[in-house]
Tab-separated table of C-alpha atoms and ligand atoms in Angstrom:
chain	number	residue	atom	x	y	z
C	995	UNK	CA	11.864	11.656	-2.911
C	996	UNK	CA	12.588	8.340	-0.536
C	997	UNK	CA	11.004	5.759	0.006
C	998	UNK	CA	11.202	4.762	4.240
C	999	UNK	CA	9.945	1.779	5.739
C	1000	UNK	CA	7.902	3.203	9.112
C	1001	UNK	CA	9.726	1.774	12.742
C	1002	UNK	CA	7.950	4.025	14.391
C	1003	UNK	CA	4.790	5.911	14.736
C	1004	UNK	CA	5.309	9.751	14.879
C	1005	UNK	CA	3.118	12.329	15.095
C	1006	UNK	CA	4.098	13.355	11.649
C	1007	UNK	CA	2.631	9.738	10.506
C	1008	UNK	CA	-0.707	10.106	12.497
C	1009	UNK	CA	-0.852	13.390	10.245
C	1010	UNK	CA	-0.161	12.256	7.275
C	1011	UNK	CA	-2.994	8.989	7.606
C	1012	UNK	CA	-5.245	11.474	8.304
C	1013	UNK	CA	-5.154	13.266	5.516
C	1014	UNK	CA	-4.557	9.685	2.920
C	1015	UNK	CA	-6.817	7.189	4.624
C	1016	UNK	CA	-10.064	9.084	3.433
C	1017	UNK	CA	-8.174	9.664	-0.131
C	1018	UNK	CA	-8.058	5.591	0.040
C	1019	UNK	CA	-10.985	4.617	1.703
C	1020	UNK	CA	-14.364	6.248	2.091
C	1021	UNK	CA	-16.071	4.165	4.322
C	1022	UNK	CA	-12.663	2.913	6.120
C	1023	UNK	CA	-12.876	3.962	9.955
C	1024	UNK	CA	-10.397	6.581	11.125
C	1025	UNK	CA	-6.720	4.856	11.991
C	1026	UNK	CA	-5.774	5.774	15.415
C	1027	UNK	CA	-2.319	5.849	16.592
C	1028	UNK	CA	-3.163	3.148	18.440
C	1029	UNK	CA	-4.264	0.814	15.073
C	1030	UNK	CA	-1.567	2.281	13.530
C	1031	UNK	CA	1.418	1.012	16.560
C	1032	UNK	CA	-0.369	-2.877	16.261
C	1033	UNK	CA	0.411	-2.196	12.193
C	1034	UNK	CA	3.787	-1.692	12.716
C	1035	UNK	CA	5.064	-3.734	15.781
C	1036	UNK	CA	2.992	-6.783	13.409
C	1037	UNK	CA	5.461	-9.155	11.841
C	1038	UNK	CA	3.401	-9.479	8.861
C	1039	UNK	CA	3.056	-5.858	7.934
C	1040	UNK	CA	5.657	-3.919	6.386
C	1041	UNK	CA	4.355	0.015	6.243
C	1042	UNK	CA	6.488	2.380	3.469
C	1043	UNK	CA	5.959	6.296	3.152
C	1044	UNK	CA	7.152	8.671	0.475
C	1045	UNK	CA	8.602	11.229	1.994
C	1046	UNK	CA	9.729	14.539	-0.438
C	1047	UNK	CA	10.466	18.289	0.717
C	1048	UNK	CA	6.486	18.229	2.004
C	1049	UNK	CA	6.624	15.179	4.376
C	1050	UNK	CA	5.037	11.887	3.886
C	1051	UNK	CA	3.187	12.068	0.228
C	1052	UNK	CA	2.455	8.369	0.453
C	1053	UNK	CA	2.573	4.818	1.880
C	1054	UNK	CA	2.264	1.331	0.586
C	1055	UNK	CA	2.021	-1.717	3.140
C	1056	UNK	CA	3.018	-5.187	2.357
C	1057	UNK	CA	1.671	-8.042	3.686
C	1058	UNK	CA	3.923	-10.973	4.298
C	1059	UNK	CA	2.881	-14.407	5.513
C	1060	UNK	CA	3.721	-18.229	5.026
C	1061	UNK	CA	1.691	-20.520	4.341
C	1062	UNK	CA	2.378	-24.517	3.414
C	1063	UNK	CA	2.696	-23.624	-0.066
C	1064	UNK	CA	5.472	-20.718	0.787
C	1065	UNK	CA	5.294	-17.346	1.268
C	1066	UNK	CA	2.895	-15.341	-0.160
C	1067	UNK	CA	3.172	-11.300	-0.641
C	1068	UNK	CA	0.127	-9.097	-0.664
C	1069	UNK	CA	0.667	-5.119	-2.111
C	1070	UNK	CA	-1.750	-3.145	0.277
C	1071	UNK	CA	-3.413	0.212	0.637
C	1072	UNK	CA	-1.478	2.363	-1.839
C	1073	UNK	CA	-2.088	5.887	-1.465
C	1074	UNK	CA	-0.695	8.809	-2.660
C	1075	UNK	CA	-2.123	12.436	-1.662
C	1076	UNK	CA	-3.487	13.959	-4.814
C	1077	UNK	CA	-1.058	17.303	-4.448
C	1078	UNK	CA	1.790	14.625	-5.039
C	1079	UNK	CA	0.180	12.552	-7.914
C	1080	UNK	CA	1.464	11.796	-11.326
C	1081	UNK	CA	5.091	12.124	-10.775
C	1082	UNK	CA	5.367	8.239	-10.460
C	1083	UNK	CA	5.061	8.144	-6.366
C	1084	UNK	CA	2.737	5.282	-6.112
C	1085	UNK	CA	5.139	3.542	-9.068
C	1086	UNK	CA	8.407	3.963	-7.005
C	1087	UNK	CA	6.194	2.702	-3.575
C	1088	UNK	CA	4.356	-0.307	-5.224
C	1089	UNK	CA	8.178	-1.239	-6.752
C	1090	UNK	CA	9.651	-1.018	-3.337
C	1091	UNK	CA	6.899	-3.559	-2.210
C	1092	UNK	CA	7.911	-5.818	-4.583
C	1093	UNK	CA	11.330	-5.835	-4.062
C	1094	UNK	CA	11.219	-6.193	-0.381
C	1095	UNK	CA	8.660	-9.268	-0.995
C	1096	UNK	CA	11.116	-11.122	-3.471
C	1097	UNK	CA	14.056	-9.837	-1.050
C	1098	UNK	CA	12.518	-12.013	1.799
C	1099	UNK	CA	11.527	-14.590	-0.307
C	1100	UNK	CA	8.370	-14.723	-1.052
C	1101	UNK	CA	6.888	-16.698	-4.087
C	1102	UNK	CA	4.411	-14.536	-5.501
C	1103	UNK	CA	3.392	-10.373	-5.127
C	1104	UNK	CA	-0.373	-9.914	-4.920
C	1105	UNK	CA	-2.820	-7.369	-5.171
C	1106	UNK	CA	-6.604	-6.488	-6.102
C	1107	UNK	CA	-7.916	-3.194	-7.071
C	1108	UNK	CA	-11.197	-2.451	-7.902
C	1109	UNK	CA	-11.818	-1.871	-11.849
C	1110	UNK	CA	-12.911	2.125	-11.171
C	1111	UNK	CA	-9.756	2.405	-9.880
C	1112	UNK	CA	-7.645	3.877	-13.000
C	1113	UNK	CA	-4.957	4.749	-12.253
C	1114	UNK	CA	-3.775	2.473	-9.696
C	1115	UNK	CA	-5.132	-0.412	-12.276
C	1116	UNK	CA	-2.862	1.310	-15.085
C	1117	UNK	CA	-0.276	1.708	-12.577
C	1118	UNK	CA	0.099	-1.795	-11.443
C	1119	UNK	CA	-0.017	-3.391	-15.136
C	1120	UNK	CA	2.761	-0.793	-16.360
C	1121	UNK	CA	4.903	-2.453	-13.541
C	1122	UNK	CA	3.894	-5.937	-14.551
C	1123	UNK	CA	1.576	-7.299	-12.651
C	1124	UNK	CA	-1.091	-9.540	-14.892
C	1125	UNK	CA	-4.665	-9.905	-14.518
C	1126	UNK	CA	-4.940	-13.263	-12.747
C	1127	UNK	CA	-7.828	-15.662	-13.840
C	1128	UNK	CA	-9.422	-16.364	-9.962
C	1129	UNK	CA	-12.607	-16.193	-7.837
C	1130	UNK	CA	-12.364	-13.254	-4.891
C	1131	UNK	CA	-14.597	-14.067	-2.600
C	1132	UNK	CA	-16.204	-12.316	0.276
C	1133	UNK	CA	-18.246	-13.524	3.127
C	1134	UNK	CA	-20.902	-10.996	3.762
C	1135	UNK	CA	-22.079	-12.013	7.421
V	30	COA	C1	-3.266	5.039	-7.655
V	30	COA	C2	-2.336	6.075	-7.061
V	30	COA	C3	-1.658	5.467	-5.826
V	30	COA	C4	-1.264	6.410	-8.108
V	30	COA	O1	-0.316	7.288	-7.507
V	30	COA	P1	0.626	8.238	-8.416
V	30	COA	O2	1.775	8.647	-7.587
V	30	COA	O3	-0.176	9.270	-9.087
V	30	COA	O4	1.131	7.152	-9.477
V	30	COA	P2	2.020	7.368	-10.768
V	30	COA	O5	2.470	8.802	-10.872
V	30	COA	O6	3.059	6.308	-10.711
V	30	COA	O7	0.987	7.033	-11.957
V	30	COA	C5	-0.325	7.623	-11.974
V	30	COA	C6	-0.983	7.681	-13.334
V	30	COA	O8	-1.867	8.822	-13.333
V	30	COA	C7	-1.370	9.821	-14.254
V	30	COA	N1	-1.466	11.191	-13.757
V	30	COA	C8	-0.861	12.251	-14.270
V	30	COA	N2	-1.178	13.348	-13.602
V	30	COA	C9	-2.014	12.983	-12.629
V	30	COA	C10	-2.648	13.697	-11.600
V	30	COA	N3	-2.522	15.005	-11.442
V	30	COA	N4	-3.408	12.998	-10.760
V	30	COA	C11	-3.552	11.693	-10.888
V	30	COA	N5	-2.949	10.951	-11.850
V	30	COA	C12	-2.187	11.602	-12.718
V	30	COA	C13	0.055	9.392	-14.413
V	30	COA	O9	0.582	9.904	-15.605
V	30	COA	C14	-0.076	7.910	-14.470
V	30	COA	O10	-0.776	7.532	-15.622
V	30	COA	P3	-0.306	6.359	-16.597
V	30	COA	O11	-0.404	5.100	-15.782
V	30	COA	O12	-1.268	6.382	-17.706
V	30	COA	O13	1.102	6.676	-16.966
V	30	COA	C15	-3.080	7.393	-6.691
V	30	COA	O14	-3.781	7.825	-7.834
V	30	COA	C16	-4.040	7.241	-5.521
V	30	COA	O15	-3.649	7.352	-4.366
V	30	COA	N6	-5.340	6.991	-5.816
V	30	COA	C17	-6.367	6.880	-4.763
V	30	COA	C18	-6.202	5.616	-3.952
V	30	COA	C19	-6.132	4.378	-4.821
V	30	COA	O16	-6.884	4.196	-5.777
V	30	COA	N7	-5.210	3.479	-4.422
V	30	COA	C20	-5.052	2.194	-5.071
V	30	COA	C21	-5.727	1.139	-4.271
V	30	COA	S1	-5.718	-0.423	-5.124
């Protein structure tokens, strides 16, 4: 199993989102090649796959950004198809974010998962993330 950062967007990669976006996401609208090119070609997104003897099993994006109190690192959309789960995929991805973030400097990893979310919640404490005490707030317009 490897972890890859995407550089381009194959058709293999179109493929593979279409069968993990709806794994991720049920309400998410379908990525087109098109969304999926402005993803990578952004500077601020960093798109990984796990890629085994099957093709891509799963992807992780990292969100990288400065602000005036540094940079700040967001862990994104981690997926992993459910014929590839529980053989630590989404622990090796969500590790690769990390490193990359601290690699380019960034001063804290982030992420928010929804408390149905087991696994991934399980998952991203095993690795050491912590709970942090904050407000997440949405604007509903
Ligand atoms: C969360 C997710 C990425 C984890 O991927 P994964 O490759 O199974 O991750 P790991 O193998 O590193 O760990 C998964 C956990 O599920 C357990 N598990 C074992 N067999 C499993 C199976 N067949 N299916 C699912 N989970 C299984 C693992 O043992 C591990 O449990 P633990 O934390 O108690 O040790 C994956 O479940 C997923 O894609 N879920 C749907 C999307 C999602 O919730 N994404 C997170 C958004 S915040």
């Amino acid at each position: 199993m490897t972890i890859q950062e995407v550089i381009e967007v194959t058709d293999e990669l179109v493929d593979a989102w279409s069968r993990l976006l709806p794994q991720l996401s049920r309400s998410a609208p379908p990525l087109t090649r098109e969304s999926l090119e402005r993803i990578v070609s952004s500077e601020a997104s960093t798109m990984l796959v796990a890629r085994t003897d099957e093709g891509i099993v799963g992807s992780a994006t990292m969100v990288l950004y400065e602000i005036p109190v540094g940079k700040k690192a967001w862990v994104e959309d981690v997926v992993v198809d459910e014929s590839a789960r529980g053989r630590g995929v989404g622990e090796l991805l969500t590790r690769a974010v990390v490193e990359r973030a601290q690699a380019s400097g960034a001063r804290s990893v982030n992420l928010t998962s929804s408390p149905d979310r087991e696994a991934a919640n399980r998952l991203y404490q095993r690795i050491g993330f912590a709970v942090r005490s904050t407000n997440v707030y949405r604007h509903s317009s």
